CSV table of C-alpha atoms and ligand atoms in Angstrom, one decimal:
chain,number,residue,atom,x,y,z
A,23,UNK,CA,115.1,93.9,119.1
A,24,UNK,CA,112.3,95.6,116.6
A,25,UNK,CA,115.9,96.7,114.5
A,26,UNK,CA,117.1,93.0,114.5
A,27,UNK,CA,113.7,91.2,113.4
A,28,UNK,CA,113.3,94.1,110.8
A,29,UNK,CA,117.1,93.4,109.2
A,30,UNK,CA,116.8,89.9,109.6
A,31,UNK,CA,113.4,90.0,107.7
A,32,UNK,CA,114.4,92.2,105.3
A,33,UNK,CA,117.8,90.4,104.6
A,34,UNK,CA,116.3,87.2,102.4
A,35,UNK,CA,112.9,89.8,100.9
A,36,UNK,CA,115.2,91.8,99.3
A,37,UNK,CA,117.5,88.6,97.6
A,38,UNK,CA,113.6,87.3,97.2
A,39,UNK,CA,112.8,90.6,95.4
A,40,UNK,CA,116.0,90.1,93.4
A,41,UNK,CA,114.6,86.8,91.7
A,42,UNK,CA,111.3,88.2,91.0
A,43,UNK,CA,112.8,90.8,88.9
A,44,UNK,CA,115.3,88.4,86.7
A,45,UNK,CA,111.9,86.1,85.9
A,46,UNK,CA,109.8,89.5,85.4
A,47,UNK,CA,113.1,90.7,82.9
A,48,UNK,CA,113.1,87.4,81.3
A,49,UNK,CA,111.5,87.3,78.2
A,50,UNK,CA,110.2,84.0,78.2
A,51,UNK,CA,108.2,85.0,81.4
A,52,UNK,CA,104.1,84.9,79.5
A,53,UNK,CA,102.1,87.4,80.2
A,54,UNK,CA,100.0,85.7,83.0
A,55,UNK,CA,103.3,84.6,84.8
A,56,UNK,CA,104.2,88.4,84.5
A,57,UNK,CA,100.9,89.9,86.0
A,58,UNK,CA,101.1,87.6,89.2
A,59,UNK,CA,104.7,88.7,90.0
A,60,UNK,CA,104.2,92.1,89.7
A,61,UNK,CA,101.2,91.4,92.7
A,62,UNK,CA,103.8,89.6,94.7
A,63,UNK,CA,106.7,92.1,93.6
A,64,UNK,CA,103.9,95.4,95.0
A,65,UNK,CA,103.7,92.8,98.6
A,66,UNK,CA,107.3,92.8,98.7
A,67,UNK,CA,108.0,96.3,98.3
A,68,UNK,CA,104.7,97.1,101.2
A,69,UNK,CA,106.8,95.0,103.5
A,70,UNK,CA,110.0,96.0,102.8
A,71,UNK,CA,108.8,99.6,103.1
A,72,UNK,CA,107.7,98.6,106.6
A,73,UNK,CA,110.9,96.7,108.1
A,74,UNK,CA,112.8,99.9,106.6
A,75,UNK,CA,110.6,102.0,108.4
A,76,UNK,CA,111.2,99.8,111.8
A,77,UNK,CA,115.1,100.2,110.9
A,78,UNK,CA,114.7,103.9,110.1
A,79,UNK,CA,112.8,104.3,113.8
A,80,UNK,CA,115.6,102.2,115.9
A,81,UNK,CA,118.7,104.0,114.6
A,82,UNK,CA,120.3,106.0,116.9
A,83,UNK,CA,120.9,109.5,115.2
A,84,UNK,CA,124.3,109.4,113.9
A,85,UNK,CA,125.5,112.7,114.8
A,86,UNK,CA,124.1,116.2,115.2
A,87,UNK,CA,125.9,119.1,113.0
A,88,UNK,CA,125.1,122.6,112.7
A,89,UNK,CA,123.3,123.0,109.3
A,90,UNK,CA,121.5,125.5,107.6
A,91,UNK,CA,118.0,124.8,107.2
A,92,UNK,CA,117.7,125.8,103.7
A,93,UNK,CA,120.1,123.2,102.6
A,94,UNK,CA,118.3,120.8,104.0
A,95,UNK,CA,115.0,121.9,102.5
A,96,UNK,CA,116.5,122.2,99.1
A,97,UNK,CA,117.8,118.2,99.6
A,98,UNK,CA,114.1,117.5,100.1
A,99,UNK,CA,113.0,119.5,97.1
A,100,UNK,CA,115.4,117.8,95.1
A,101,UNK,CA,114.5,114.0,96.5
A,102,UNK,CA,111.0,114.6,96.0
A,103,UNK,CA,110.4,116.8,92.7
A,104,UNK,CA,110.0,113.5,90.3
A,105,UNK,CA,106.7,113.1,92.4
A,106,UNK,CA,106.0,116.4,92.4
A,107,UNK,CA,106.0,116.7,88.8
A,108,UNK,CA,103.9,113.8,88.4
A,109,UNK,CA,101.5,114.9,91.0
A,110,UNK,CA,101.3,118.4,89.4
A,111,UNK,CA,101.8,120.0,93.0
A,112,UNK,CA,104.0,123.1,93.3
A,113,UNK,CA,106.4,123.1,96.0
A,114,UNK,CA,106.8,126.7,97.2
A,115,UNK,CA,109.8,127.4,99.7
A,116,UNK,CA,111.0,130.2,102.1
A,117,UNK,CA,113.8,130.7,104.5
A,118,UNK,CA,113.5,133.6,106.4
A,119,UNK,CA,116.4,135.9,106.7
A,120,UNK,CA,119.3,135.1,108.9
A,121,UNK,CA,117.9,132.2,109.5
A,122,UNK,CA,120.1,130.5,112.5
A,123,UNK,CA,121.8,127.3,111.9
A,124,UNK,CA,120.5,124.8,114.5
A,125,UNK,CA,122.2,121.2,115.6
A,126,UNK,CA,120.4,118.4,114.1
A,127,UNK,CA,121.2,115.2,112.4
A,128,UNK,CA,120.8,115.8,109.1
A,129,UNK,CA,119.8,112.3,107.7
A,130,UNK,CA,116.8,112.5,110.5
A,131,UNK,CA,115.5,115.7,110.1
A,132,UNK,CA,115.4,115.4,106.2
A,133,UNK,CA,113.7,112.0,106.9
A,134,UNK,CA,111.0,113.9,109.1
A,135,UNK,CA,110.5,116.2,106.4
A,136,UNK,CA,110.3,113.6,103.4
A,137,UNK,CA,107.3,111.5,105.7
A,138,UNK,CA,105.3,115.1,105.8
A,139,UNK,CA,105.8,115.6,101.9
A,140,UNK,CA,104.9,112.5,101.4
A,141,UNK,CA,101.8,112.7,103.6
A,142,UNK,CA,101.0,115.9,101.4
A,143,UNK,CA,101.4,114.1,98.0
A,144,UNK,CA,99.4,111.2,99.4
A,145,UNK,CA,96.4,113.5,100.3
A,146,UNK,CA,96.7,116.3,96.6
A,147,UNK,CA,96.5,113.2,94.1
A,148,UNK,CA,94.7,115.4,91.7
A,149,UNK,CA,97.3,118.2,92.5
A,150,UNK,CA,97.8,121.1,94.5
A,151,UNK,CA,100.2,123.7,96.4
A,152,UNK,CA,102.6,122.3,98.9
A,153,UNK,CA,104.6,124.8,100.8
A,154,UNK,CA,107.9,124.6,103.2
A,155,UNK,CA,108.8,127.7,105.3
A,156,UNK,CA,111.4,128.1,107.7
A,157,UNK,CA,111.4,131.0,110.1
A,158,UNK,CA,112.7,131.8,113.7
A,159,UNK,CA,111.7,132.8,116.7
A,160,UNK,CA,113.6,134.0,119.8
A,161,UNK,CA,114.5,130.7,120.9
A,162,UNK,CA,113.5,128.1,118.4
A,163,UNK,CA,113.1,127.8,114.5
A,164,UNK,CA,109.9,126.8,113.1
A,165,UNK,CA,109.2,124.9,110.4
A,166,UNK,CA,105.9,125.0,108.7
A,167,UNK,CA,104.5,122.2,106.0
A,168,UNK,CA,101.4,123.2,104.4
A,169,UNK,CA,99.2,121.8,101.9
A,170,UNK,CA,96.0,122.5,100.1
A,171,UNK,CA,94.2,119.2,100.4
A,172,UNK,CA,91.5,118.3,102.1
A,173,UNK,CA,93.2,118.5,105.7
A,174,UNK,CA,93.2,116.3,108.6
A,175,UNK,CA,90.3,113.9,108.6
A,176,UNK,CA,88.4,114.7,112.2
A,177,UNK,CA,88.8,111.2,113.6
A,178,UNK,CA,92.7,111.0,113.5
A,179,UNK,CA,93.4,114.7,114.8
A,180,UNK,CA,93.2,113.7,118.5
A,181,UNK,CA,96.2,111.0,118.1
A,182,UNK,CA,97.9,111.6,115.0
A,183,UNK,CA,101.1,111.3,115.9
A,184,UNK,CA,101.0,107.7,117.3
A,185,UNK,CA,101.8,104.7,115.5
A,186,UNK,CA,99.6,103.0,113.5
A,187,UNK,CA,97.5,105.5,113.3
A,188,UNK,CA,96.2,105.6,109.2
A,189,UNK,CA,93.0,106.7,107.3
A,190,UNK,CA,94.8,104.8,104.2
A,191,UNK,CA,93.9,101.4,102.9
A,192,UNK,CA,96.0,98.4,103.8
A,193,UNK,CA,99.6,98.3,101.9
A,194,UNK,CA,99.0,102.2,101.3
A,195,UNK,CA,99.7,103.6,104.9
A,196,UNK,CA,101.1,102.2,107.7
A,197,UNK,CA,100.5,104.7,109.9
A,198,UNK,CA,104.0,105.1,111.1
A,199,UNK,CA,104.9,108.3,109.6
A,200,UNK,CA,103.8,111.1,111.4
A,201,UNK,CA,105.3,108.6,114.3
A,202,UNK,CA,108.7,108.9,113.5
A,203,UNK,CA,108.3,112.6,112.5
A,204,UNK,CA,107.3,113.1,116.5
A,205,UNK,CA,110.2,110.5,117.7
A,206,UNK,CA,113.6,112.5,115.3
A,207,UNK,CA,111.8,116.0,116.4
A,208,UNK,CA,111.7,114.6,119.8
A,209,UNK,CA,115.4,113.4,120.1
A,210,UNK,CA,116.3,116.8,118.6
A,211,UNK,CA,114.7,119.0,122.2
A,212,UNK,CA,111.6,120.1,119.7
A,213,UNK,CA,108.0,120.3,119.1
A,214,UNK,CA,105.5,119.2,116.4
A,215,UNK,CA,101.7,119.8,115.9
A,216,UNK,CA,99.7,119.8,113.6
A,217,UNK,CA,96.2,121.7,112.7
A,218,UNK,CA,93.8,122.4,109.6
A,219,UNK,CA,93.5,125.3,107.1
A,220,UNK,CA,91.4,126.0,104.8
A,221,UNK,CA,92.0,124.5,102.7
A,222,UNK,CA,94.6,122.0,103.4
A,223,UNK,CA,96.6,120.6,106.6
A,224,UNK,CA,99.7,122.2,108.4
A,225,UNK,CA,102.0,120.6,110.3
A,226,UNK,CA,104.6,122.7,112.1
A,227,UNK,CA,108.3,121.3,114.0
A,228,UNK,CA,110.1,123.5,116.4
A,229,UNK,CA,113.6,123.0,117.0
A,230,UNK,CA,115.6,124.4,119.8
A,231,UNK,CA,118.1,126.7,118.1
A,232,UNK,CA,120.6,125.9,121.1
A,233,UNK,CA,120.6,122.6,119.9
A,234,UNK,CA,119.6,119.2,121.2
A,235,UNK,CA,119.5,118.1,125.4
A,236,UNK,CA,123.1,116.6,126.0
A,237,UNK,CA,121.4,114.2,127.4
A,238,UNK,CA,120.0,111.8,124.7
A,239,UNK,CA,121.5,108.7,124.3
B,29,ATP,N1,99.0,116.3,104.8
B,29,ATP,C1,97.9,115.5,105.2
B,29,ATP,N2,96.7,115.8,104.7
B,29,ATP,C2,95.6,115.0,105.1
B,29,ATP,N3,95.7,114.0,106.0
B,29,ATP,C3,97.0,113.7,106.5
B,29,ATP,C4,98.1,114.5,106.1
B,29,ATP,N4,99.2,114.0,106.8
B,29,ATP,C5,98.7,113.0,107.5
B,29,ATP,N5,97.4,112.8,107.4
B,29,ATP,C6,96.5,111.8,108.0
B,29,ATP,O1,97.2,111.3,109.1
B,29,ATP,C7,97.3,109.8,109.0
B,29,ATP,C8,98.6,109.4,109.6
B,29,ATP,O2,99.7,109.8,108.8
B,29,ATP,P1,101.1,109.0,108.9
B,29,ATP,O3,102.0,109.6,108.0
B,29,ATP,O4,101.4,108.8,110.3
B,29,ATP,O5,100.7,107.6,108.4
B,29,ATP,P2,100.3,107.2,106.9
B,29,ATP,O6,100.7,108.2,105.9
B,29,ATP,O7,98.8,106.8,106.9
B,29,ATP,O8,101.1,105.9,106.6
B,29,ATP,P3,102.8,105.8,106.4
B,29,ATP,O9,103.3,107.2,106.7
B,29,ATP,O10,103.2,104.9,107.5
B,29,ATP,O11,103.0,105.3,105.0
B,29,ATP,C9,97.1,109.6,107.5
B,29,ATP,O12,96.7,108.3,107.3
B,29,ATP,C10,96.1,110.6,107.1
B,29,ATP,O13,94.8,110.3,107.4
B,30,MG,MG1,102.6,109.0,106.0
């Protein structure tokens, strides 16, 4: 239902957001014309960031392969480093060692992971160290975010992984993020949690390296 409302809604923005940009390229558009489309052009992209993220939480997962871990963090590297760079944030890596393969959907998990790097960015915007380690235990493999920002403000730790849960200003942060993180690591038979550093905040999935419960829909 959420899925259908977000497609139908996001069906006519996007055409909408298509118009915007052929009067914002033409150069007859004056300057003042220009400035109040690019406000309505930054609402368009908050609320199409939304419905995607309604879409992105409805999908079923698409099909769970057996995948090395450090392909998948190097796929994150990759999507993110243009914000890296901008951010001035290093991104350190590490896979341990015969690492396992474990079953996931691929598209998901990289989705969980791109919501926690993002998360990091948001909180280092002067900069910072941003590092992704994977590493197994006897019957799960771990995967360990950490940051050097300021950590977890106090008054979200308690229910952090809900929806709607944000310290960010409105059109920054919906608060869906660390929601969909807990729902992908959910369908996949793992854990997440999260705690503070110092400095910085960690954030740590656990994914059965058996695979996911057969009995997910
Ligand atoms: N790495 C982090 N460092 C500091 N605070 C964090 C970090 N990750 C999450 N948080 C806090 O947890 C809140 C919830 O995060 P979540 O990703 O669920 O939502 P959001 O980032 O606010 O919005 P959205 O992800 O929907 O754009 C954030 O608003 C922020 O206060
Ligand atoms: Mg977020």
């Amino acid at each position: 239902m959420a899925a259908n409302v977000a497609h139908q809604a996001g069906t006519p923005l996007n055409l909408v957001s298509g118009y915007v940009q052929m009067i914002l390229g033409d150069p007859r558009t004056d300057e003042r014309t220009r400035s109040r489309l690019r406000t309505v052009d930054a609402q368009i992209q908050q609320v199409t960031r939304v419905l995607r993220t309604m879409l992105d939480r409805a999908r079923p997962p698409s099909g769970f392969e057996a995948v090395s871990l450090g392909a998948i963090i190097t796929r994150v590297r990759e999507v993110a480093q243009p914000r890296l760079w901008r951010s001035n944030i290093r991104l350190e890596t590490s896979v341990a060692a015969g690492l396992p393969a474990v079953k996931v959907d691929p598209t998901q998990l990289e989705m969980a992971l791109l919501n926690l790097v993002t998360n990091a960015l948001d909180a280092m915007p002067g900069g910072g160290t941003l590092s992704i380690q994977a590493s197994a235990g006897p019957k799960a493999v771990r995967l360990e975010v950490a940051d050097s920002g300021p950590g977890l403000p106090a008054e979200v730790l308690s229910h952090l992984f809900d929806p709607w849960v944000t310290t960010k200003p409105a059109g920054q942060g919906s608060g869906l993020g660390l929601a969909i993180v807990r729902d992908v690591v959910r369908t996949h038979g793992g854990s997440v949690s999260a705690y503070n550093q110092s400095p910085g905040a960690v954030v740590v999935i656990e994914l059965p390296v058996s695979g996911p419960p057969v009995t997910s829909s």
